[in-house]
Amino acid sequence: MTAKAAVIGWPVDHSLSPVLHGYWLKKYAIDGSYERIAIPPQQDFGVTVLGLRDAGYRGVNVTVPYKEAAFRLADVKGQNAALTGAANLLLFGKDGRILADNTDGTGLAASLEEKLGPLGGRDGHVVILGAGGAARGALAGLSQRGVARIIILNRHGPRADQLVEQARRQRLPGNVVAGSLEDWPGAARAAWLVINTTSAGMKGNPALAIDVGLLPPSAAVCDIVYNPLETPLLAAAKTRGLETIDGLGMLMHQAAPSFQAFFHAGMGGRRPDVTPELRAVLQEELAQHG
Ligand code: ATR
């Protein structure tokens, strides 16, 4: 029987998930399908998800604006979903129960490790720019990889304070402190990695007003935005000779465990490979439809 999965959200027209999963389905010759399903605001999210479960779907990926709703709907919550209060993956069990997980933070960490090597045990700190859902995922992913010192800077400082308070309540290991973007010059000086989790720099949005020239020459800069692939922040970092990590790596690595979970029978339990060829396919898609 064809194994069915989908990405759900609003809007989902521009989601690259069907391209990613479609590539792997073909590569591994799996009898499966992966669709894009839009859930407009006037439609009930929970009813729609239960309908997909009852129609025999293995599970769904969840994108904006439903990640928190997906988390609340689930019967069983994985550790990463619990840490962030949001789910990008729902799996439908044979007993009808819904399992929530979140692969965004681990996907980001895997993408960073691919370029930088192990993240734990380094001198200096990581700066996370932003304090929304994406920053929550990044914080969880980094602290699980043993990153001990993290500074969260947000345009509106109190939101960064809230994230730090939440990390403290969750007993995340390491030292996490908060600030506003005005604290950038002090934070930049001893940073070995900066991660932009804000939507600044995304196509149509203004760029972040921070000076990457204040970073040490050995620092790396990551942007989770992938449209455009080279954000103004990454372009400025490249000009300074800094290592850069774009958002496509995270996109591919967050998708791999979902694919493994949806199509495990055809994969023999293996996780699909993240390869330069897959990156090229996604870049081509962005060039044509981004
Ligand atoms: P997500 O779940 O994708 O993280 P979000 O919860 O809406 O989305 O958070 C967006 C983040 O981008 C926030 O940290 C926001 O800063 P504020 O909390 O101060 O609003 C940040 N952001 C968006 N546009 C920005 C801009 N132009 N400059 C700086 N930060 C920006």
Tab-separated table of C-alpha atoms in Angstrom, residues 26-270:
chain	number	residue	atom	x	y	z
A	26	LYS	CA	12.440	8.563	-6.165
A	27	LYS	CA	16.026	8.001	-5.082
A	28	TYR	CA	15.114	5.115	-2.760
A	29	ALA	CA	12.339	3.782	-5.090
A	30	ILE	CA	9.749	3.911	-2.295
A	31	ASP	CA	6.047	3.393	-2.915
A	32	GLY	CA	5.015	6.613	-1.219
A	33	SER	CA	3.510	10.051	-1.783
A	34	TYR	CA	4.129	13.449	-0.186
A	35	GLU	CA	1.632	16.240	-0.772
A	36	ARG	CA	1.190	19.878	0.058
A	37	ILE	CA	-2.085	20.476	1.946
A	38	ALA	CA	-3.210	24.029	2.678
A	39	ILE	CA	-5.293	24.640	5.808
A	40	PRO	CA	-6.795	28.123	5.475
A	41	PRO	CA	-7.579	30.027	8.692
A	42	GLN	CA	-11.338	29.403	8.426
A	43	GLN	CA	-10.756	25.633	8.439
A	44	ASP	CA	-10.438	23.732	11.732
A	45	PHE	CA	-6.842	22.560	12.189
A	46	GLY	CA	-7.604	19.678	14.576
A	47	VAL	CA	-10.481	18.304	12.503
A	48	THR	CA	-8.306	18.408	9.374
A	49	VAL	CA	-5.435	16.553	11.043
A	50	LEU	CA	-7.752	13.864	12.430
A	51	GLY	CA	-9.223	13.522	8.940
A	52	LEU	CA	-5.759	12.891	7.481
A	53	ARG	CA	-5.044	10.324	10.183
A	54	ASP	CA	-8.328	8.547	9.446
A	55	ALA	CA	-7.579	8.650	5.706
A	56	GLY	CA	-4.499	6.505	6.326
A	57	TYR	CA	-1.701	9.072	6.259
A	58	ARG	CA	1.463	7.992	8.134
A	59	GLY	CA	1.959	11.513	9.382
A	60	VAL	CA	2.453	15.139	8.429
A	61	ASN	CA	5.022	17.872	8.629
A	62	VAL	CA	3.642	21.074	10.083
A	63	THR	CA	4.675	24.560	9.098
A	64	VAL	CA	3.540	28.094	9.980
A	65	PRO	CA	1.242	29.014	11.630
A	66	TYR	CA	0.290	25.648	13.116
A	67	LYS	CA	3.380	24.344	14.957
A	68	GLU	CA	2.010	25.234	18.417
A	69	ALA	CA	-1.476	23.928	17.564
A	70	ALA	CA	0.104	20.662	16.384
A	71	PHE	CA	1.941	20.336	19.689
A	72	ARG	CA	-1.269	20.873	21.680
A	73	LEU	CA	-3.197	18.351	19.594
A	74	ALA	CA	-0.742	15.472	20.124
A	75	ASP	CA	-1.307	12.643	22.610
A	76	VAL	CA	2.408	11.911	23.030
A	77	LYS	CA	5.134	14.570	22.939
A	78	GLY	CA	8.771	13.909	22.097
A	79	GLN	CA	11.523	15.639	24.067
A	80	ASN	CA	12.315	18.238	21.389
A	81	ALA	CA	8.668	19.130	20.951
A	82	ALA	CA	8.271	19.474	24.726
A	83	LEU	CA	11.324	21.762	24.926
A	84	THR	CA	9.975	24.126	22.296
A	85	GLY	CA	6.206	23.767	22.812
A	86	ALA	CA	5.917	23.345	19.046
A	87	ALA	CA	5.888	20.450	16.590
A	88	ASN	CA	6.953	20.266	12.961
A	89	LEU	CA	6.210	16.538	12.791
A	90	LEU	CA	3.065	14.593	13.682
A	91	LEU	CA	3.049	10.808	13.368
A	92	PHE	CA	-0.145	8.767	13.427
A	93	GLY	CA	0.208	5.555	15.446
A	94	LYS	CA	-1.581	2.314	14.555
A	95	ASP	CA	-3.611	2.780	17.750
A	96	GLY	CA	-4.780	6.201	16.499
A	97	ARG	CA	-2.620	8.164	18.899
A	98	ILE	CA	-0.782	11.217	17.582
A	99	LEU	CA	2.905	11.655	18.367
A	100	ALA	CA	4.476	15.132	18.123
A	101	ASP	CA	8.142	15.821	17.553
A	102	ASN	CA	10.293	18.748	16.539
A	103	THR	CA	13.296	18.262	14.265
A	104	ASP	CA	14.110	21.957	13.658
A	105	GLY	CA	16.727	22.313	16.402
A	106	THR	CA	18.439	18.990	15.690
A	107	GLY	CA	18.337	19.819	11.957
A	108	LEU	CA	20.067	23.139	12.609
A	109	ALA	CA	22.682	21.465	14.821
A	110	ALA	CA	23.354	18.786	12.180
A	111	SER	CA	23.755	21.447	9.501
A	112	LEU	CA	26.203	23.402	11.676
A	113	GLU	CA	28.206	20.265	12.516
A	114	GLU	CA	28.473	19.375	8.857
A	115	LYS	CA	30.431	22.565	8.275
A	116	LEU	CA	32.037	23.270	11.667
A	117	GLY	CA	32.535	19.869	13.334
A	118	PRO	CA	31.395	19.086	16.917
A	119	LEU	CA	29.746	22.099	18.548
A	120	GLY	CA	30.336	21.309	22.220
A	121	GLY	CA	33.317	22.198	24.389
A	122	ARG	CA	34.416	25.390	22.624
A	123	ASP	CA	35.708	28.619	24.119
A	124	GLY	CA	33.557	31.729	23.710
A	125	HIS	CA	29.834	31.834	23.127
A	126	VAL	CA	27.160	31.481	20.484
A	127	VAL	CA	24.908	34.451	19.729
A	128	ILE	CA	21.342	33.664	18.704
A	129	LEU	CA	19.623	36.612	17.021
A	130	GLY	CA	15.852	36.540	17.610
A	131	ALA	CA	13.627	35.137	20.344
A	132	GLY	CA	10.670	33.594	18.487
A	133	GLY	CA	9.816	29.967	17.760
A	134	ALA	CA	12.867	29.466	15.546
A	135	ALA	CA	15.165	30.769	18.307
A	136	ARG	CA	13.556	28.333	20.786
A	137	GLY	CA	14.373	25.459	18.428
A	138	ALA	CA	17.944	26.686	17.939
A	139	LEU	CA	18.469	27.000	21.691
A	140	ALA	CA	17.242	23.445	22.317
A	141	GLY	CA	19.343	22.032	19.440
A	142	LEU	CA	22.534	23.766	20.585
A	143	SER	CA	22.199	22.929	24.239
A	144	GLN	CA	21.614	19.260	23.374
A	145	ARG	CA	24.936	19.283	21.499
A	146	GLY	CA	26.737	20.555	24.573
A	147	VAL	CA	27.026	24.251	23.682
A	148	ALA	CA	27.541	25.748	27.121
A	149	ARG	CA	27.374	29.519	26.596
A	150	ILE	CA	24.651	31.196	24.597
A	151	ILE	CA	23.605	34.852	24.315
A	152	ILE	CA	20.134	35.585	22.936
A	153	LEU	CA	19.714	39.044	21.438
A	154	ASN	CA	16.333	40.267	20.293
A	155	ARG	CA	14.991	43.518	18.845
A	156	HIS	CA	12.580	43.661	21.784
A	157	GLY	CA	14.791	42.664	24.701
A	158	PRO	CA	12.025	41.457	27.095
A	159	ARG	CA	11.168	38.644	24.681
A	160	ALA	CA	14.769	37.392	24.930
A	161	ASP	CA	14.430	37.561	28.749
A	162	GLN	CA	11.346	35.341	28.512
A	163	LEU	CA	13.230	32.755	26.466
A	164	VAL	CA	16.065	32.672	28.975
A	165	GLU	CA	13.568	32.296	31.821
A	166	GLN	CA	11.948	29.402	29.978
A	167	ALA	CA	15.359	27.733	29.473
A	168	ARG	CA	15.987	28.070	33.197
A	169	ARG	CA	12.626	26.487	34.050
A	170	GLN	CA	13.364	23.630	31.662
A	171	ARG	CA	16.749	23.187	33.305
A	172	LEU	CA	18.575	23.396	29.992
A	173	PRO	CA	22.250	22.871	30.746
A	174	GLY	CA	24.724	25.691	30.181
A	175	ASN	CA	24.676	29.413	30.656
A	176	VAL	CA	22.050	31.299	28.632
A	177	VAL	CA	21.767	35.097	28.882
A	178	ALA	CA	19.550	37.649	27.166
A	179	GLY	CA	19.960	41.094	25.665
A	180	SER	CA	18.741	43.417	22.956
A	181	LEU	CA	20.305	44.057	19.545
A	182	GLU	CA	22.021	47.089	21.115
A	183	ASP	CA	24.174	44.630	23.043
A	184	TRP	CA	25.591	43.258	19.785
A	185	PRO	CA	29.024	45.000	19.945
A	186	GLY	CA	29.807	43.447	23.349
A	187	ALA	CA	28.380	40.030	22.436
A	188	ALA	CA	30.127	39.885	19.058
A	189	ARG	CA	33.641	40.222	20.444
A	190	ALA	CA	33.880	36.738	21.949
A	191	ALA	CA	31.421	34.888	19.709
A	192	TRP	CA	32.542	31.851	17.719
A	193	LEU	CA	29.162	31.459	16.042
A	194	VAL	CA	26.187	33.722	15.275
A	195	ILE	CA	22.840	32.341	14.173
A	196	ASN	CA	20.144	34.565	12.714
A	197	THR	CA	16.722	33.111	13.536
A	198	THR	CA	14.812	36.303	12.736
A	199	SER	CA	12.929	36.883	9.521
A	200	ALA	CA	15.067	39.955	8.794
A	201	GLY	CA	16.928	39.496	5.500
A	202	MET	CA	14.225	37.237	4.078
A	203	LYS	CA	13.068	38.184	0.571
A	204	GLY	CA	11.075	41.414	0.891
A	205	ASN	CA	12.205	42.134	4.496
A	206	PRO	CA	14.842	44.648	5.584
A	207	ALA	CA	18.247	43.280	6.607
A	208	LEU	CA	19.435	43.107	10.223
A	209	ALA	CA	21.346	46.225	11.206
A	210	ILE	CA	24.349	44.568	12.844
A	211	ASP	CA	28.027	44.888	11.967
A	212	VAL	CA	29.644	41.482	11.392
A	213	GLY	CA	32.987	43.288	11.277
A	214	LEU	CA	32.929	43.209	15.098
A	215	LEU	CA	33.236	39.397	15.124
A	216	PRO	CA	36.591	37.631	15.563
A	217	PRO	CA	38.033	36.468	12.196
A	218	SER	CA	37.555	32.821	13.202
A	219	ALA	CA	33.784	33.224	13.820
A	220	ALA	CA	31.109	31.598	11.671
A	221	VAL	CA	27.759	33.113	10.690
A	222	CYS	CA	24.638	31.053	10.042
A	223	ASP	CA	21.301	32.239	8.698
A	224	ILE	CA	18.294	29.948	8.869
A	225	VAL	CA	16.628	32.013	6.131
A	226	TYR	CA	17.108	30.291	2.743
A	227	ASN	CA	15.242	32.657	0.483
A	228	PRO	CA	17.451	34.315	-0.625
A	229	LEU	CA	20.145	31.704	-0.074
A	230	GLU	CA	22.716	34.426	0.443
A	231	THR	CA	21.087	36.875	2.833
A	232	PRO	CA	22.636	40.347	3.313
A	233	LEU	CA	24.024	39.048	6.650
A	234	LEU	CA	25.798	36.115	4.959
A	235	ALA	CA	27.031	38.319	2.126
A	236	ALA	CA	28.571	40.738	4.654
A	237	ALA	CA	30.164	37.817	6.541
A	238	LYS	CA	31.644	36.417	3.320
A	239	THR	CA	33.099	39.805	2.438
A	240	ARG	CA	34.889	39.724	5.792
A	241	GLY	CA	36.233	36.235	5.094
A	242	LEU	CA	34.077	34.585	7.789
A	243	GLU	CA	32.758	31.024	7.469
A	244	THR	CA	29.068	30.990	6.483
A	245	ILE	CA	26.273	28.422	6.770
A	246	ASP	CA	23.083	29.042	4.821
A	247	GLY	CA	19.537	27.892	5.600
A	248	LEU	CA	19.333	25.028	3.113
A	249	GLY	CA	21.451	22.770	5.332
A	250	MET	CA	18.953	23.058	8.185
A	251	LEU	CA	16.038	22.541	5.804
A	252	MET	CA	17.510	19.273	4.513
A	253	HIS	CA	18.596	17.973	7.919
A	254	GLN	CA	15.262	18.732	9.619
A	255	ALA	CA	13.472	16.791	6.866
A	256	ALA	CA	15.598	13.618	7.060
A	257	PRO	CA	14.166	12.225	10.342
A	258	SER	CA	10.615	12.957	9.140
A	259	PHE	CA	11.230	10.982	5.955
A	260	GLN	CA	12.712	8.134	7.985
A	261	ALA	CA	9.637	8.072	10.212
A	262	PHE	CA	7.059	8.268	7.381
A	263	PHE	CA	8.694	5.742	5.061
A	264	HIS	CA	10.642	3.535	7.469
A	265	ALA	CA	9.526	0.249	5.910
A	266	GLY	CA	11.011	1.161	2.517
A	267	MET	CA	14.148	2.607	4.135
A	268	GLY	CA	14.990	-0.431	6.283
A	269	GLY	CA	15.159	1.947	9.234
A	270	ARG	CA	17.836	4.093	7.538
